[in-house]
Amino acid sequence: MANPTPLHPRLTKRPAAHAGANAIPRVLPVSRPGRCAAAAGAGVFDQVEHTDPFLSIDLFRRYGACIPPHPHAGCVVATYLFPESTTSLRCRHAQGGDDTLHPGDLLWLETNCGTVHEDVPENACASVRGVRMVVNRAGQHPHGAPVQTVVRAEAMPRWREGDVELTLICGRWAEHAVERNDGGCTTLLQLDWHADAVRTLDIPCDGRRWVALIAQGDAAVAGHPLRAEGSVQALLLPPGTWQLAGRSGARLMLAGGEPLDAPVVYRGNFAARDEADLVGLTRRYQQGAMGVLTPVCVESK
């Protein structure tokens, strides 16, 4: 490589545009919790005080295994399949939602007061890779029925900035937008490097909180190295203009959302305002009020 891209570029930024904003990127610990043996991956978990409204953001890799029926309540579960995934997912919930998620698509499940759902691969011998975001909705829709929608790959804006291709999976970025029933306040942006390149990344000062997570390859944001197989993989990015460098083949995911700035208890896939609310959600599930889903986890022929 004649002119290698520096993985530790000089930090450049403008001051945060509002008083009290943290003007320095914060490294977020990345873990690989054993919450589901069927989905191997890594992400940011249990750091809501820094990532609000995100309860978790993780990268997953699954080899044909289904995720059997399990409950969620008080949150959004958003599942995005990378375009290079080699099979589709059938995504069902107990109130009648039944959609096929193809490579490059996004599933957006507003669980509201609670549902049971399941993901089943079309081909049990193939693999899927992607991003899952769990977004806090505790106390926002205590009586609403679950709503499941799919954003198809062809509806996602794509554009090039030099050697970097950007895909807006949901939400809004600059003049681009993908509208959904939440008004687009939650954003997921994918950046893919087709060659070694350095550019700037403008994080808007619009009330959203932003998390950068490396999905593959090597990149650096504001002087922080991000390696898909390394120890530093995620950053909390405040408003400002930051220098961004990446190697050819790198992929960076950028998630942004409006903080709720409210207490939340997140356990057992339930997001609640307090312990009493959590007990209520648990009781609703145990009594069958979130519905029942008969498993269809069988191998596709």
Coordinates of C-alpha atoms in Angstrom, one line a residue:
M1 CA 0.0 0.0 0.0
A2 CA 1.7 3.2 -1.2
N3 CA -0.2 5.7 1.0
P4 CA -1.7 3.8 4.0
T5 CA -4.5 5.5 5.8
P6 CA -3.5 6.5 9.3
L7 CA -5.4 4.7 11.9
H8 CA -4.6 7.4 14.5
P9 CA -5.5 10.6 12.6
R10 CA -5.1 14.0 14.3
L11 CA -8.2 14.8 16.3
T12 CA -10.1 17.7 14.8
K13 CA -13.4 19.0 16.1
R14 CA -15.5 22.1 16.7
P15 CA -16.9 22.8 20.2
A16 CA -20.2 21.3 21.2
A17 CA -23.0 23.7 20.2
H18 CA -24.8 23.8 23.6
A19 CA -23.6 24.4 27.1
G20 CA -23.2 21.3 29.2
A21 CA -22.6 19.0 26.3
N22 CA -19.7 16.5 26.6
A23 CA -17.3 17.7 24.0
I24 CA -15.0 14.6 24.0
P25 CA -15.9 11.2 22.6
R26 CA -16.4 8.5 25.2
V27 CA -15.2 4.9 24.8
L28 CA -18.0 2.5 25.5
P29 CA -17.1 -1.0 26.7
V30 CA -18.2 -3.7 24.3
S31 CA -19.2 -7.1 25.7
R32 CA -20.3 -10.5 24.4
P33 CA -23.0 -11.6 26.9
G34 CA -24.2 -15.1 26.7
R35 CA -27.9 -14.1 26.6
C36 CA -28.6 -16.3 23.5
A37 CA -26.4 -19.1 22.4
A38 CA -28.0 -19.0 19.0
A39 CA -26.7 -15.5 18.2
A40 CA -23.0 -14.9 18.5
G41 CA -21.9 -11.3 18.5
A42 CA -20.8 -8.3 20.5
G43 CA -22.2 -4.9 21.4
V44 CA -23.0 -2.2 24.0
F45 CA -25.2 -3.5 26.8
D46 CA -26.4 -2.2 30.2
Q47 CA -25.0 1.3 29.8
V48 CA -28.3 3.3 29.5
E49 CA -26.9 6.2 31.5
H50 CA -24.6 6.9 28.5
T51 CA -26.6 5.5 25.6
D52 CA -30.2 6.6 26.4
P53 CA -32.5 5.9 24.5
F54 CA -30.7 2.8 23.4
L55 CA -30.9 -0.1 25.9
S56 CA -28.5 -2.1 23.7
I57 CA -26.9 -2.0 20.3
D58 CA -25.2 -5.2 19.1
L59 CA -23.8 -6.9 16.1
F60 CA -25.0 -10.5 15.6
R61 CA -24.0 -13.4 13.5
R62 CA -26.2 -16.5 13.3
Y63 CA -25.6 -19.7 11.4
G64 CA -29.1 -21.1 10.7
A65 CA -30.2 -21.1 14.3
C66 CA -33.7 -19.6 15.1
I67 CA -34.5 -17.4 18.1
P68 CA -37.5 -19.2 19.7
P69 CA -40.5 -17.4 20.9
H70 CA -39.7 -14.9 23.7
P71 CA -41.3 -11.7 25.1
H72 CA -40.5 -8.0 24.8
A73 CA -42.4 -5.0 26.2
G74 CA -41.8 -1.3 26.6
C75 CA -39.2 -1.1 23.8
V76 CA -38.6 -1.2 20.1
V77 CA -36.6 -4.1 18.7
A78 CA -35.0 -3.1 15.4
T79 CA -33.2 -5.8 13.4
Y80 CA -31.2 -5.0 10.3
L81 CA -29.6 -7.7 8.1
F82 CA -26.4 -6.8 6.3
P83 CA -26.8 -7.1 2.5
E84 CA -24.2 -10.0 2.3
S85 CA -26.3 -12.2 4.6
T86 CA -27.1 -15.5 2.8
T87 CA -30.6 -16.2 4.0
S88 CA -33.8 -14.4 5.0
L89 CA -35.6 -14.4 8.4
R90 CA -39.3 -15.0 9.0
C91 CA -40.3 -12.7 11.8
R92 CA -43.6 -13.3 13.6
H93 CA -45.3 -11.9 16.7
A94 CA -48.2 -13.2 18.7
Q95 CA -50.7 -10.6 17.6
G96 CA -50.5 -11.6 14.0
G97 CA -47.3 -9.9 12.6
D98 CA -45.6 -12.1 10.0
D99 CA -43.0 -10.7 7.7
T100 CA -40.0 -12.0 5.8
L101 CA -36.8 -10.0 6.3
H102 CA -34.5 -10.2 3.3
P103 CA -30.8 -9.3 3.3
G104 CA -30.5 -5.5 3.4
D105 CA -33.9 -5.0 5.1
L106 CA -34.8 -3.6 8.5
L107 CA -37.5 -5.0 10.8
W108 CA -39.0 -2.4 13.2
L109 CA -41.1 -3.9 16.1
E110 CA -42.8 -1.5 18.4
T111 CA -43.6 -3.9 21.3
N112 CA -45.6 -1.4 23.2
C113 CA -47.4 -3.1 26.1
G114 CA -45.9 -6.5 25.2
T115 CA -45.7 -9.3 22.7
V116 CA -44.0 -12.6 22.1
H117 CA -42.0 -12.9 18.9
E118 CA -39.8 -15.3 17.0
D119 CA -37.1 -15.2 14.2
V120 CA -36.7 -18.2 11.9
P121 CA -34.2 -18.5 9.1
E122 CA -35.3 -19.5 5.7
N123 CA -32.3 -21.7 5.3
A124 CA -30.9 -23.5 8.4
C125 CA -27.6 -24.1 6.6
A126 CA -27.0 -20.4 5.8
S127 CA -25.9 -17.4 7.9
V128 CA -27.2 -14.0 8.7
R129 CA -25.2 -11.0 10.0
G130 CA -26.6 -7.7 11.2
V131 CA -27.3 -5.1 13.8
R132 CA -30.0 -5.2 16.5
M133 CA -31.0 -2.1 18.4
V134 CA -33.3 -2.1 21.5
V135 CA -34.8 1.4 22.0
N136 CA -36.3 2.5 25.2
R137 CA -40.1 3.1 25.2
A138 CA -40.8 2.5 28.9
G139 CA -44.0 4.1 29.9
Q140 CA -44.6 5.6 26.5
H141 CA -47.3 3.3 25.1
P142 CA -48.6 1.3 28.1
H143 CA -51.8 0.1 26.4
G144 CA -50.8 0.0 22.7
A145 CA -50.8 -3.2 20.6
P146 CA -47.5 -4.2 19.0
V147 CA -46.8 -2.8 15.5
Q148 CA -44.3 -4.5 13.1
T149 CA -43.1 -2.9 10.0
V150 CA -40.3 -3.6 7.5
V151 CA -38.1 -1.0 5.7
R152 CA -37.0 -2.7 2.4
A153 CA -33.5 -2.3 1.2
E154 CA -34.6 -0.5 -2.0
A155 CA -36.3 2.2 0.1
M156 CA -33.1 3.2 1.9
P157 CA -31.2 6.2 0.5
R158 CA -27.6 5.4 -0.7
W159 CA -25.0 7.9 -1.8
R160 CA -21.2 8.2 -2.1
E161 CA -18.9 10.7 -0.5
G162 CA -15.5 10.0 -2.2
D163 CA -14.5 6.4 -1.4
V164 CA -17.1 6.0 1.3
E165 CA -20.6 4.7 0.6
L166 CA -23.4 5.7 3.0
T167 CA -26.7 3.9 3.5
L168 CA -29.5 5.4 5.6
I169 CA -31.2 2.4 7.1
C170 CA -33.8 4.4 9.2
G171 CA -34.3 7.9 10.6
R172 CA -32.7 11.0 9.1
W173 CA -29.3 12.2 8.2
A174 CA -28.7 15.6 6.6
E175 CA -31.2 15.9 3.7
H176 CA -32.0 12.2 3.6
A177 CA -34.8 10.6 5.6
V178 CA -36.6 7.2 6.0
E179 CA -39.9 7.9 7.6
R180 CA -41.6 5.5 10.0
N181 CA -44.3 5.8 12.6
D182 CA -42.0 7.3 15.2
G183 CA -41.2 10.3 13.0
G184 CA -37.7 9.2 12.2
C185 CA -36.2 10.3 15.5
T186 CA -34.1 7.0 15.7
T187 CA -31.4 6.8 13.1
L188 CA -29.1 4.0 11.8
L189 CA -26.5 5.0 9.3
Q190 CA -24.0 2.5 7.6
L191 CA -20.7 3.7 6.2
D192 CA -18.7 1.3 3.9
W193 CA -15.1 2.1 2.7
H194 CA -14.3 1.0 -0.8
A195 CA -10.7 2.3 -0.5
D196 CA -8.5 3.7 2.2
A197 CA -9.9 7.1 2.9
V198 CA -10.0 10.0 5.4
R199 CA -13.0 12.3 5.7
T200 CA -14.9 14.3 8.3
L201 CA -18.0 13.3 10.1
D202 CA -20.5 16.0 11.2
I203 CA -22.5 15.0 14.3
P204 CA -25.5 17.3 14.4
C205 CA -26.5 19.2 17.6
D206 CA -30.2 18.4 17.4
G207 CA -30.8 16.6 20.7
R208 CA -30.0 13.1 19.5
R209 CA -27.3 11.0 21.1
W210 CA -24.9 9.1 18.8
V211 CA -23.1 5.8 19.2
A212 CA -20.5 4.6 16.6
L213 CA -19.9 0.8 16.4
I214 CA -17.4 -0.9 14.2
A215 CA -18.9 -3.8 12.2
Q216 CA -15.9 -5.0 10.2
G217 CA -12.4 -4.0 9.4
D218 CA -10.4 -1.1 10.9
A219 CA -11.4 2.6 11.2
A220 CA -10.6 5.5 13.6
V221 CA -12.9 8.2 14.8
A222 CA -11.5 11.3 16.5
G223 CA -8.2 9.5 17.1
H224 CA -9.8 6.4 18.6
P225 CA -9.0 3.2 16.8
L226 CA -12.0 1.0 16.2
R227 CA -11.2 -2.6 15.2
A228 CA -13.9 -5.3 14.6
E229 CA -11.7 -7.8 16.4
G230 CA -10.1 -5.4 18.8
S231 CA -10.7 -4.1 22.3
V232 CA -12.1 -0.7 21.4
Q233 CA -15.2 -1.1 19.2
A234 CA -17.7 1.6 20.2
L235 CA -17.7 5.4 20.9
L236 CA -20.3 7.8 22.2
L237 CA -20.0 10.9 19.9
P238 CA -21.0 14.4 21.0
P239 CA -22.0 17.1 18.5
G240 CA -19.1 18.3 16.4
T241 CA -17.0 17.7 13.3
W242 CA -14.7 14.7 13.8
Q243 CA -12.0 13.2 11.6
L244 CA -12.9 9.7 10.3
A245 CA -10.4 7.3 8.7
G246 CA -11.0 3.8 7.4
R247 CA -9.3 1.0 5.6
S248 CA -10.8 -0.5 2.5
G249 CA -13.5 -3.0 3.5
A250 CA -14.3 -1.3 6.8
R251 CA -17.9 -0.8 7.9
L252 CA -19.0 1.6 10.6
M253 CA -22.5 1.8 12.1
L254 CA -23.8 5.1 13.5
A255 CA -26.9 5.0 15.7
G256 CA -28.6 8.1 16.9
G257 CA -31.7 8.7 19.1
E258 CA -33.5 11.2 21.3
P259 CA -32.9 10.5 25.0
L260 CA -35.9 10.0 27.2
D261 CA -34.1 11.4 30.3
A262 CA -36.3 9.2 32.5
P263 CA -35.6 6.3 34.8
V264 CA -35.8 2.8 33.2
V265 CA -35.4 -0.7 34.5
Y266 CA -34.5 -3.2 31.8
R267 CA -34.6 -6.8 32.7
G268 CA -35.9 -10.0 31.0
N269 CA -36.5 -8.1 27.8
F270 CA -38.9 -5.8 29.5
A271 CA -38.3 -2.0 29.8
A272 CA -40.2 -0.5 32.7
R273 CA -40.3 2.8 34.5
D274 CA -39.7 1.3 37.9
E275 CA -39.7 -2.1 39.7
A276 CA -43.5 -2.0 40.2
D277 CA -44.0 -1.5 36.5
L278 CA -41.6 -4.3 35.8
V279 CA -43.6 -6.6 38.1
G280 CA -46.7 -5.7 36.2
L281 CA -45.2 -6.5 32.8
T282 CA -43.9 -9.8 34.1
R283 CA -47.3 -10.7 35.5
R284 CA -48.9 -9.8 32.1
Y285 CA -46.5 -12.1 30.3
Q286 CA -47.0 -15.0 32.8
Q287 CA -50.8 -14.7 32.5
G288 CA -50.6 -14.9 28.7
A289 CA -51.7 -11.3 28.1
M290 CA -48.8 -10.7 25.7
G291 CA -50.0 -13.6 23.5
V292 CA -48.8 -17.1 22.8
L293 CA -46.8 -18.1 19.8
T294 CA -46.4 -21.8 18.7
P295 CA -42.8 -22.3 17.6
V296 CA -42.1 -23.0 13.9
C297 CA -38.3 -23.4 14.4
V298 CA -37.8 -26.2 11.8
E299 CA -35.1 -26.6 9.2
S300 CA -35.9 -25.2 5.8
K301 CA -35.5 -27.8 3.0

